[in-house]
JSON list of C-alpha atoms and ligand atoms in Angstrom, two decimals:
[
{"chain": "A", "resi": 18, "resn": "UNK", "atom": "CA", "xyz": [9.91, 29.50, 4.73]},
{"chain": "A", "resi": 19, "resn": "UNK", "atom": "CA", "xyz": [9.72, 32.11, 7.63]},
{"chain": "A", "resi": 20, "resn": "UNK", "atom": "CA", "xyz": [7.80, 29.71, 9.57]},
{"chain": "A", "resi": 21, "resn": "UNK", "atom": "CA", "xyz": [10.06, 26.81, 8.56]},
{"chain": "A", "resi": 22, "resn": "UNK", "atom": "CA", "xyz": [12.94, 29.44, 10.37]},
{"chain": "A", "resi": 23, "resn": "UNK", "atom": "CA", "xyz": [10.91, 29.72, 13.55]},
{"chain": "A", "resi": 24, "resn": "UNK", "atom": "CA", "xyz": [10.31, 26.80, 14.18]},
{"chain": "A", "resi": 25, "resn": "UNK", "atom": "CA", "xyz": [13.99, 25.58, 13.89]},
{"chain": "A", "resi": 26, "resn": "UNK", "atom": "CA", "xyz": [14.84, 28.46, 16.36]},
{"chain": "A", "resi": 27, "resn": "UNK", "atom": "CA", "xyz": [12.06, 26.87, 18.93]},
{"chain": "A", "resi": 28, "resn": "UNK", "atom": "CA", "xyz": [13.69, 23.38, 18.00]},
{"chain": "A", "resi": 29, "resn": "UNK", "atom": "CA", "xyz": [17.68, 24.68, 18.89]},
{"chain": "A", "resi": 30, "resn": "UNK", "atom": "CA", "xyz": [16.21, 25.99, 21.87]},
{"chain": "A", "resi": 31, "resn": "UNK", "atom": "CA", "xyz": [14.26, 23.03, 22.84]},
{"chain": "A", "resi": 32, "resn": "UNK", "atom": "CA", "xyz": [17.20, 21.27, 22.46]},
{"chain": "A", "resi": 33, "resn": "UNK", "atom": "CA", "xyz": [19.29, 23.31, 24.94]},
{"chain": "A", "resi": 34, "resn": "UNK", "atom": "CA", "xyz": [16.85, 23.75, 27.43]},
{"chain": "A", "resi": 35, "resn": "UNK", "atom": "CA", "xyz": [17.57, 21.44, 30.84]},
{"chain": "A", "resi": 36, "resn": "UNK", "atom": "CA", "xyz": [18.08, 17.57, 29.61]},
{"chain": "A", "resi": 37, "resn": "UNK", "atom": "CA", "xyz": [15.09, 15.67, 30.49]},
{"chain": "A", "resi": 38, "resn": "UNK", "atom": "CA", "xyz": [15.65, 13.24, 33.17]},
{"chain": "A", "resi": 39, "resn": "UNK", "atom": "CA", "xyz": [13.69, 10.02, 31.26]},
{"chain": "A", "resi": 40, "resn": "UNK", "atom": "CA", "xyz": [16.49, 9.97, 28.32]},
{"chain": "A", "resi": 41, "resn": "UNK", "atom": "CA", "xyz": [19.71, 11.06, 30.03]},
{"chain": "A", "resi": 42, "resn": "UNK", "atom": "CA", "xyz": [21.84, 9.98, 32.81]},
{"chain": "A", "resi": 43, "resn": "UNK", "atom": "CA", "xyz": [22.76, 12.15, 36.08]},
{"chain": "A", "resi": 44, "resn": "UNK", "atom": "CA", "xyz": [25.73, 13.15, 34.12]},
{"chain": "A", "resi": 45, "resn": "UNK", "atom": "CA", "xyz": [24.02, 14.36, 30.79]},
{"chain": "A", "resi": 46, "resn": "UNK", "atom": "CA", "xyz": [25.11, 10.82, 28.90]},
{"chain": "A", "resi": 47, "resn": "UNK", "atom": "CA", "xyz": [22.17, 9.64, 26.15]},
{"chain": "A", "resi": 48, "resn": "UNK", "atom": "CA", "xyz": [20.72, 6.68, 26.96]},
{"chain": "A", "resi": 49, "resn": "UNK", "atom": "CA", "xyz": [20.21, 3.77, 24.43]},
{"chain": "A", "resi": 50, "resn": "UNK", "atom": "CA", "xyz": [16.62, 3.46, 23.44]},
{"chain": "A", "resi": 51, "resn": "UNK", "atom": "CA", "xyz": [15.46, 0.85, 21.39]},
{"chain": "A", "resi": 52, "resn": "UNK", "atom": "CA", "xyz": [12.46, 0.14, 18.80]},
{"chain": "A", "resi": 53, "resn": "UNK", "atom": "CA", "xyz": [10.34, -2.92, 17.60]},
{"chain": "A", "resi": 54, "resn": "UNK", "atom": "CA", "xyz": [9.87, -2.91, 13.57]},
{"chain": "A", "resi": 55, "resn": "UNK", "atom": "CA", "xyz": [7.24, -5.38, 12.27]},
{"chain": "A", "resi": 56, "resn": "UNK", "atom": "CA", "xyz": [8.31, -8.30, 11.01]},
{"chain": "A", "resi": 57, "resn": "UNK", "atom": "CA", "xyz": [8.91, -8.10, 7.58]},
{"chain": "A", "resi": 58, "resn": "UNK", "atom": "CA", "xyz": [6.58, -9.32, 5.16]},
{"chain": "A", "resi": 59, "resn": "UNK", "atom": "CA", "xyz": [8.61, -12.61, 3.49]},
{"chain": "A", "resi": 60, "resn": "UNK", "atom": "CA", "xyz": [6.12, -14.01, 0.80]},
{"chain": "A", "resi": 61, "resn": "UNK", "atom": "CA", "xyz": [2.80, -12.47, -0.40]},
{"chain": "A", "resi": 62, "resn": "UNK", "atom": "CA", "xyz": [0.02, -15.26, -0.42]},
{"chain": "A", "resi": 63, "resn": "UNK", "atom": "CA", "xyz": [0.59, -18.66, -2.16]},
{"chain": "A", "resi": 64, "resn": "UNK", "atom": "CA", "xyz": [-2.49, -18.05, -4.19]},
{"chain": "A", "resi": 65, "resn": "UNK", "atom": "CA", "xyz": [-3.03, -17.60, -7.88]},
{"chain": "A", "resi": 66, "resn": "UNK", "atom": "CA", "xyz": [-2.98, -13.56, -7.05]},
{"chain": "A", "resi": 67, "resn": "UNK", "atom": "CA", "xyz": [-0.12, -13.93, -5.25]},
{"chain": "A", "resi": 68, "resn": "UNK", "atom": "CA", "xyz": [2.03, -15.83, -7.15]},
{"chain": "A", "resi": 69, "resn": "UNK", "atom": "CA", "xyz": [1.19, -13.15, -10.55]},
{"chain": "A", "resi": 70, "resn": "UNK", "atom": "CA", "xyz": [2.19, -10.05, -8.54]},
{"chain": "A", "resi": 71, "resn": "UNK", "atom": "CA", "xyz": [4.94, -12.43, -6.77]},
{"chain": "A", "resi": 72, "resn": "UNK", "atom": "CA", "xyz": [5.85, -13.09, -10.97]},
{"chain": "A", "resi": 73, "resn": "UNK", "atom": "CA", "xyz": [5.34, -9.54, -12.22]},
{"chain": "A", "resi": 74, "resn": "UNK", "atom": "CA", "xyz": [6.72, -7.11, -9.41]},
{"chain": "A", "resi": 75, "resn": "UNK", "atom": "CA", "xyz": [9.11, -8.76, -7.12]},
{"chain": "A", "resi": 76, "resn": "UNK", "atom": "CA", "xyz": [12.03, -8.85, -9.62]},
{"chain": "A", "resi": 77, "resn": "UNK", "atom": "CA", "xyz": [12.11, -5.03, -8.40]},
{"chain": "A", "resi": 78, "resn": "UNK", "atom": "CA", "xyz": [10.54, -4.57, -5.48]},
{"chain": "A", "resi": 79, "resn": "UNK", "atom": "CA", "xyz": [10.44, -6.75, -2.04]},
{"chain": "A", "resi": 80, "resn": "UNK", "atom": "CA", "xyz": [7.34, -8.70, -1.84]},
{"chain": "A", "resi": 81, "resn": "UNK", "atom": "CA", "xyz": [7.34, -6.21, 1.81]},
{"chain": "A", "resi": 82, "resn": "UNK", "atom": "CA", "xyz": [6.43, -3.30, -0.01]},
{"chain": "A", "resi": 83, "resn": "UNK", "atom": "CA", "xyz": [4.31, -4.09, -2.28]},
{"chain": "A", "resi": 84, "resn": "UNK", "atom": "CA", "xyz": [1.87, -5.85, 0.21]},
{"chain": "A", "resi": 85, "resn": "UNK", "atom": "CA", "xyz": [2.56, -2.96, 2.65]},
{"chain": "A", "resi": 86, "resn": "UNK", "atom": "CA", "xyz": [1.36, -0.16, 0.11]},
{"chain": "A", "resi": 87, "resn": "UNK", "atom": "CA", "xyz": [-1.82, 0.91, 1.33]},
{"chain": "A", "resi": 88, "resn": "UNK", "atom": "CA", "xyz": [-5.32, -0.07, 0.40]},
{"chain": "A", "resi": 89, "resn": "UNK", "atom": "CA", "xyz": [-5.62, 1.24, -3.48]},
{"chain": "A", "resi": 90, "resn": "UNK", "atom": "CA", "xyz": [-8.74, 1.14, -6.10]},
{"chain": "A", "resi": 91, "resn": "UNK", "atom": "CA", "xyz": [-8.37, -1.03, -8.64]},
{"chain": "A", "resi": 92, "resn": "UNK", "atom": "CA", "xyz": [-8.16, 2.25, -10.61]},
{"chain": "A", "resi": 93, "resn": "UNK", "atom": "CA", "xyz": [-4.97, 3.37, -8.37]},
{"chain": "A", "resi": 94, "resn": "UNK", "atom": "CA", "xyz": [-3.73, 0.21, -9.22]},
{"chain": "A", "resi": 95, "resn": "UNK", "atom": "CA", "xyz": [-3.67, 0.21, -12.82]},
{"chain": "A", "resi": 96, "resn": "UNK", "atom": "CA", "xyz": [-2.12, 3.29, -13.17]},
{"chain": "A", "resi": 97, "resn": "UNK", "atom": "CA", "xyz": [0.60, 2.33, -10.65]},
{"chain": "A", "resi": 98, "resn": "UNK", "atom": "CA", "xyz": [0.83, -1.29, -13.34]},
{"chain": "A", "resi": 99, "resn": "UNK", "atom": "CA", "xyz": [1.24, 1.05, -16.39]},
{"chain": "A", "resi": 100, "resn": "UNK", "atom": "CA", "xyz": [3.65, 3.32, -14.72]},
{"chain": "A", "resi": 101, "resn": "UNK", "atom": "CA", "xyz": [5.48, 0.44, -13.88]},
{"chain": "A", "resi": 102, "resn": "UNK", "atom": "CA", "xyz": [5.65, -1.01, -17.45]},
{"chain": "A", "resi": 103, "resn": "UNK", "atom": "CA", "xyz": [5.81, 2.35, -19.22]},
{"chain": "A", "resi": 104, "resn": "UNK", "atom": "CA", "xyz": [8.26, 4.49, -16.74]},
{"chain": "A", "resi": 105, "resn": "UNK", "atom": "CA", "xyz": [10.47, 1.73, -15.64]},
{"chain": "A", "resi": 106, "resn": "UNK", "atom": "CA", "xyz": [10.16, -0.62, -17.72]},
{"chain": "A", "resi": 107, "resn": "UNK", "atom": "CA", "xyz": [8.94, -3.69, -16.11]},
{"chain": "A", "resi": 108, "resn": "UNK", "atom": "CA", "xyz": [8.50, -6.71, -18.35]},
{"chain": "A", "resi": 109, "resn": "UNK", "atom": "CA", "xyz": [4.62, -6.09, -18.28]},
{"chain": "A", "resi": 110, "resn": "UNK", "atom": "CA", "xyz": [2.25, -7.39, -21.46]},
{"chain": "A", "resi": 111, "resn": "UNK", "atom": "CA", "xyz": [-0.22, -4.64, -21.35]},
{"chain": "A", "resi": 112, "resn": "UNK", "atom": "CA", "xyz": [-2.48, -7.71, -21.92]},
{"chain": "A", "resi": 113, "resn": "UNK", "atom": "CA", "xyz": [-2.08, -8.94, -18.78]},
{"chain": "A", "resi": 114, "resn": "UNK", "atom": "CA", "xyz": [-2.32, -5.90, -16.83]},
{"chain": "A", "resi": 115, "resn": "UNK", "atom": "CA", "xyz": [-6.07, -6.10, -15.94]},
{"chain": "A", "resi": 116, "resn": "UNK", "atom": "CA", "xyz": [-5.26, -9.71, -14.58]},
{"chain": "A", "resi": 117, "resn": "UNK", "atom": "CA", "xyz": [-2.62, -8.05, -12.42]},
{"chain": "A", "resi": 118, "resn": "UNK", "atom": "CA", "xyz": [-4.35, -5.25, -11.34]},
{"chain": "A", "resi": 119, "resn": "UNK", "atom": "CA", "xyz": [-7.37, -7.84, -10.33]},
{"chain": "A", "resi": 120, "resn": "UNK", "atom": "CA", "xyz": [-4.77, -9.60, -8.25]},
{"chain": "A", "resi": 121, "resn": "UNK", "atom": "CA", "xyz": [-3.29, -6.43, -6.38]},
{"chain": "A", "resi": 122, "resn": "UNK", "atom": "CA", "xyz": [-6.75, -5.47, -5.43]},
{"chain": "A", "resi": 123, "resn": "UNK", "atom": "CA", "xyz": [-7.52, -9.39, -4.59]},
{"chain": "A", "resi": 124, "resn": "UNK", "atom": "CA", "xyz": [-3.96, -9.34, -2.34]},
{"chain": "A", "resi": 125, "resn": "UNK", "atom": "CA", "xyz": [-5.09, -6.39, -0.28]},
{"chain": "A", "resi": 126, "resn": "UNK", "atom": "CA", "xyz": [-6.07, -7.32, 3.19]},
{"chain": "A", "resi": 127, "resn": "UNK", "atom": "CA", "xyz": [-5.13, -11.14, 2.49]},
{"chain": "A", "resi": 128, "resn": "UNK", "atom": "CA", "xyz": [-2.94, -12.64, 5.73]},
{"chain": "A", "resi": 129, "resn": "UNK", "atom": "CA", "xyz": [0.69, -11.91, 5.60]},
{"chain": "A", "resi": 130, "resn": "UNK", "atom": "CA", "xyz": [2.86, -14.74, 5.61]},
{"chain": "A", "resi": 131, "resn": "UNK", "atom": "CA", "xyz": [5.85, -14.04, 7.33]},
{"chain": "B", "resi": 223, "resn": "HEC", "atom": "C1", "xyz": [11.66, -3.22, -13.74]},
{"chain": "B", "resi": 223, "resn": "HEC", "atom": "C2", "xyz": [11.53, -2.93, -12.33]},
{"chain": "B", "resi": 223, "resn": "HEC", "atom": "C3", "xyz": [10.15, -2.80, -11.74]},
{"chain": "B", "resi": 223, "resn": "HEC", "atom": "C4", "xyz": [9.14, -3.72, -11.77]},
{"chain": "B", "resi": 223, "resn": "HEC", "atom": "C5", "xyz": [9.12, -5.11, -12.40]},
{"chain": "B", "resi": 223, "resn": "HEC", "atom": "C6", "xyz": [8.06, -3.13, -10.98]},
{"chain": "B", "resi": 223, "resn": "HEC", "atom": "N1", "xyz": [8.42, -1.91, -10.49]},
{"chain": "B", "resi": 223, "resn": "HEC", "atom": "FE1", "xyz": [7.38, -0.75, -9.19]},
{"chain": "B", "resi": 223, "resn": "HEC", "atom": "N2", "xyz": [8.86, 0.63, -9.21]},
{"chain": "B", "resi": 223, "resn": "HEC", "atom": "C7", "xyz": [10.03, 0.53, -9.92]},
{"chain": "B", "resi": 223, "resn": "HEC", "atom": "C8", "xyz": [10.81, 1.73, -9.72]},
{"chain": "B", "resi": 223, "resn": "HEC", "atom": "C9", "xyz": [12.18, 2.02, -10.31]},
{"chain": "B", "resi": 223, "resn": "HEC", "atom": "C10", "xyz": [10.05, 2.55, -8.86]},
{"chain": "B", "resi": 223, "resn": "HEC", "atom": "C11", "xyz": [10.41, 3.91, -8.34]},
{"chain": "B", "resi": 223, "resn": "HEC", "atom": "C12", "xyz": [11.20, 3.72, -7.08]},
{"chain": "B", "resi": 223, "resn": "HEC", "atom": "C13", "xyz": [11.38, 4.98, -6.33]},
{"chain": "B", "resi": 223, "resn": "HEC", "atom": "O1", "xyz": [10.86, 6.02, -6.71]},
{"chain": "B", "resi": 223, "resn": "HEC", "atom": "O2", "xyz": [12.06, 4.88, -5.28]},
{"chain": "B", "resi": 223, "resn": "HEC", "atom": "C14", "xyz": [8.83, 1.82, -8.54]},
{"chain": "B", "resi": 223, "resn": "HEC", "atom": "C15", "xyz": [7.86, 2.29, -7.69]},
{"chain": "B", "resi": 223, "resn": "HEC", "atom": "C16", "xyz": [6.74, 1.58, -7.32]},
{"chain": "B", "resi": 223, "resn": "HEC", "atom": "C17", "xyz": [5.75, 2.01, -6.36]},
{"chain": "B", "resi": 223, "resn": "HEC", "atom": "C18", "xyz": [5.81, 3.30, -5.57]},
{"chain": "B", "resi": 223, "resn": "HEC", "atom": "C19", "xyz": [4.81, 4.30, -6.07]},
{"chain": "B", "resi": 223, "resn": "HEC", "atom": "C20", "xyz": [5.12, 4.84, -7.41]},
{"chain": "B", "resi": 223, "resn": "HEC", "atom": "O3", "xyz": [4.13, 4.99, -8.18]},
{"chain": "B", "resi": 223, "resn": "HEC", "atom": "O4", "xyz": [6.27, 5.16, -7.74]},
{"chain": "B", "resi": 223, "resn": "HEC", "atom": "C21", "xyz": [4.78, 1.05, -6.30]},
{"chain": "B", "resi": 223, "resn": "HEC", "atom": "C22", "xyz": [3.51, 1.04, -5.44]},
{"chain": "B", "resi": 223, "resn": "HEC", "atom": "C23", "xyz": [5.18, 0.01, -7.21]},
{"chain": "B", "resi": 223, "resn": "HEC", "atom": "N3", "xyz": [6.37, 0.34, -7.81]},
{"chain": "B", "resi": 223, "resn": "HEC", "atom": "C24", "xyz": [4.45, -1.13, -7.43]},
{"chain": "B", "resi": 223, "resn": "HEC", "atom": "C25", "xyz": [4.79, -2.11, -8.38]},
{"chain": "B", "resi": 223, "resn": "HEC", "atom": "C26", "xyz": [3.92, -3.24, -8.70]},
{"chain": "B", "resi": 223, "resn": "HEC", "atom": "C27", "xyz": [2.57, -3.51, -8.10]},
{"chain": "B", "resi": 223, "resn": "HEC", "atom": "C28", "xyz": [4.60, -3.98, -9.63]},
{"chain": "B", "resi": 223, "resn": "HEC", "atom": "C29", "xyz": [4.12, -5.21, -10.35]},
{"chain": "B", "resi": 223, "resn": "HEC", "atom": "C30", "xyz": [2.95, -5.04, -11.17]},
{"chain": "B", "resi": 223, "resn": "HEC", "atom": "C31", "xyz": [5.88, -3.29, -9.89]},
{"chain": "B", "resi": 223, "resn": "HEC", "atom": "N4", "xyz": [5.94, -2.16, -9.12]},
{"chain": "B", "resi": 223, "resn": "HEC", "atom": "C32", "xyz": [6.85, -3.76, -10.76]},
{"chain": "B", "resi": 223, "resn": "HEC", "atom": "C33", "xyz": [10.44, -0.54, -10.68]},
{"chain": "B", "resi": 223, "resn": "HEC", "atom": "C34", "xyz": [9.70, -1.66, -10.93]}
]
């Protein structure tokens, strides 16, 4: 906590020190900067793995996030498939989870389509 309160002193006075010349005009206006997000993931793979997670986790989730979650064990992955059936409900037969998880773990590292 104490450091937390230093360091938010250094950051106030950081931010009064002299403007810095690359992001402000001559007469202290902020420039516009701009950024370049990735495209954004549309589809996950039209293969048999893809279409079940496509089936099972997209009602919720964008098919974005769940092929930008980073690279899990199949272990990782079946606990994330229960907690999603158990926690929130997701309309998950826990028959079928050890197809699903197969398919996460399959979809990992596959090309994006965009
Ligand atoms: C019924 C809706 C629903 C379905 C279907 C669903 N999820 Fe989720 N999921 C959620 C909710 C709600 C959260 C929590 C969101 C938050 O915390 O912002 C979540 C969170 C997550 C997270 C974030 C990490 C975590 O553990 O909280 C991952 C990864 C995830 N889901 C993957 C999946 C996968 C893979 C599937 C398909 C097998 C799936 N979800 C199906 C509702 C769902």
């Amino acid at each position: 906590m104490r450091a937390l309160a230093i360091a938010g002193v250094a950051l106030l006075a950081a931010c009064s020190a002299e403007p810095d010349a690359t992001s402000t005009q001559p007469n202290g206006a902020l420039q516009p900067v701009s950024i370049t997000l990735p495209a954004e993931i549309a589809a996950l793979p039209a293969t048999p793995a893809g279409e079940l997670v496509t089936q099972r986790c997209t009602a919720c989730h964008s098919a974005d996030m769940i092929a930008r979650q980073p690279p899990l064990t199949a272990e990782k992955w079946q606990a994330t498939v229960t907690k999603m059936r158990e926690a929130y409900h997701a309309p998950i037969s826990p028959a079928d989870e050890p197809a699903i998880v197969a398919a996460l773990v399959t979809l990992q590292g596959a090309p994006a389509r965009r």
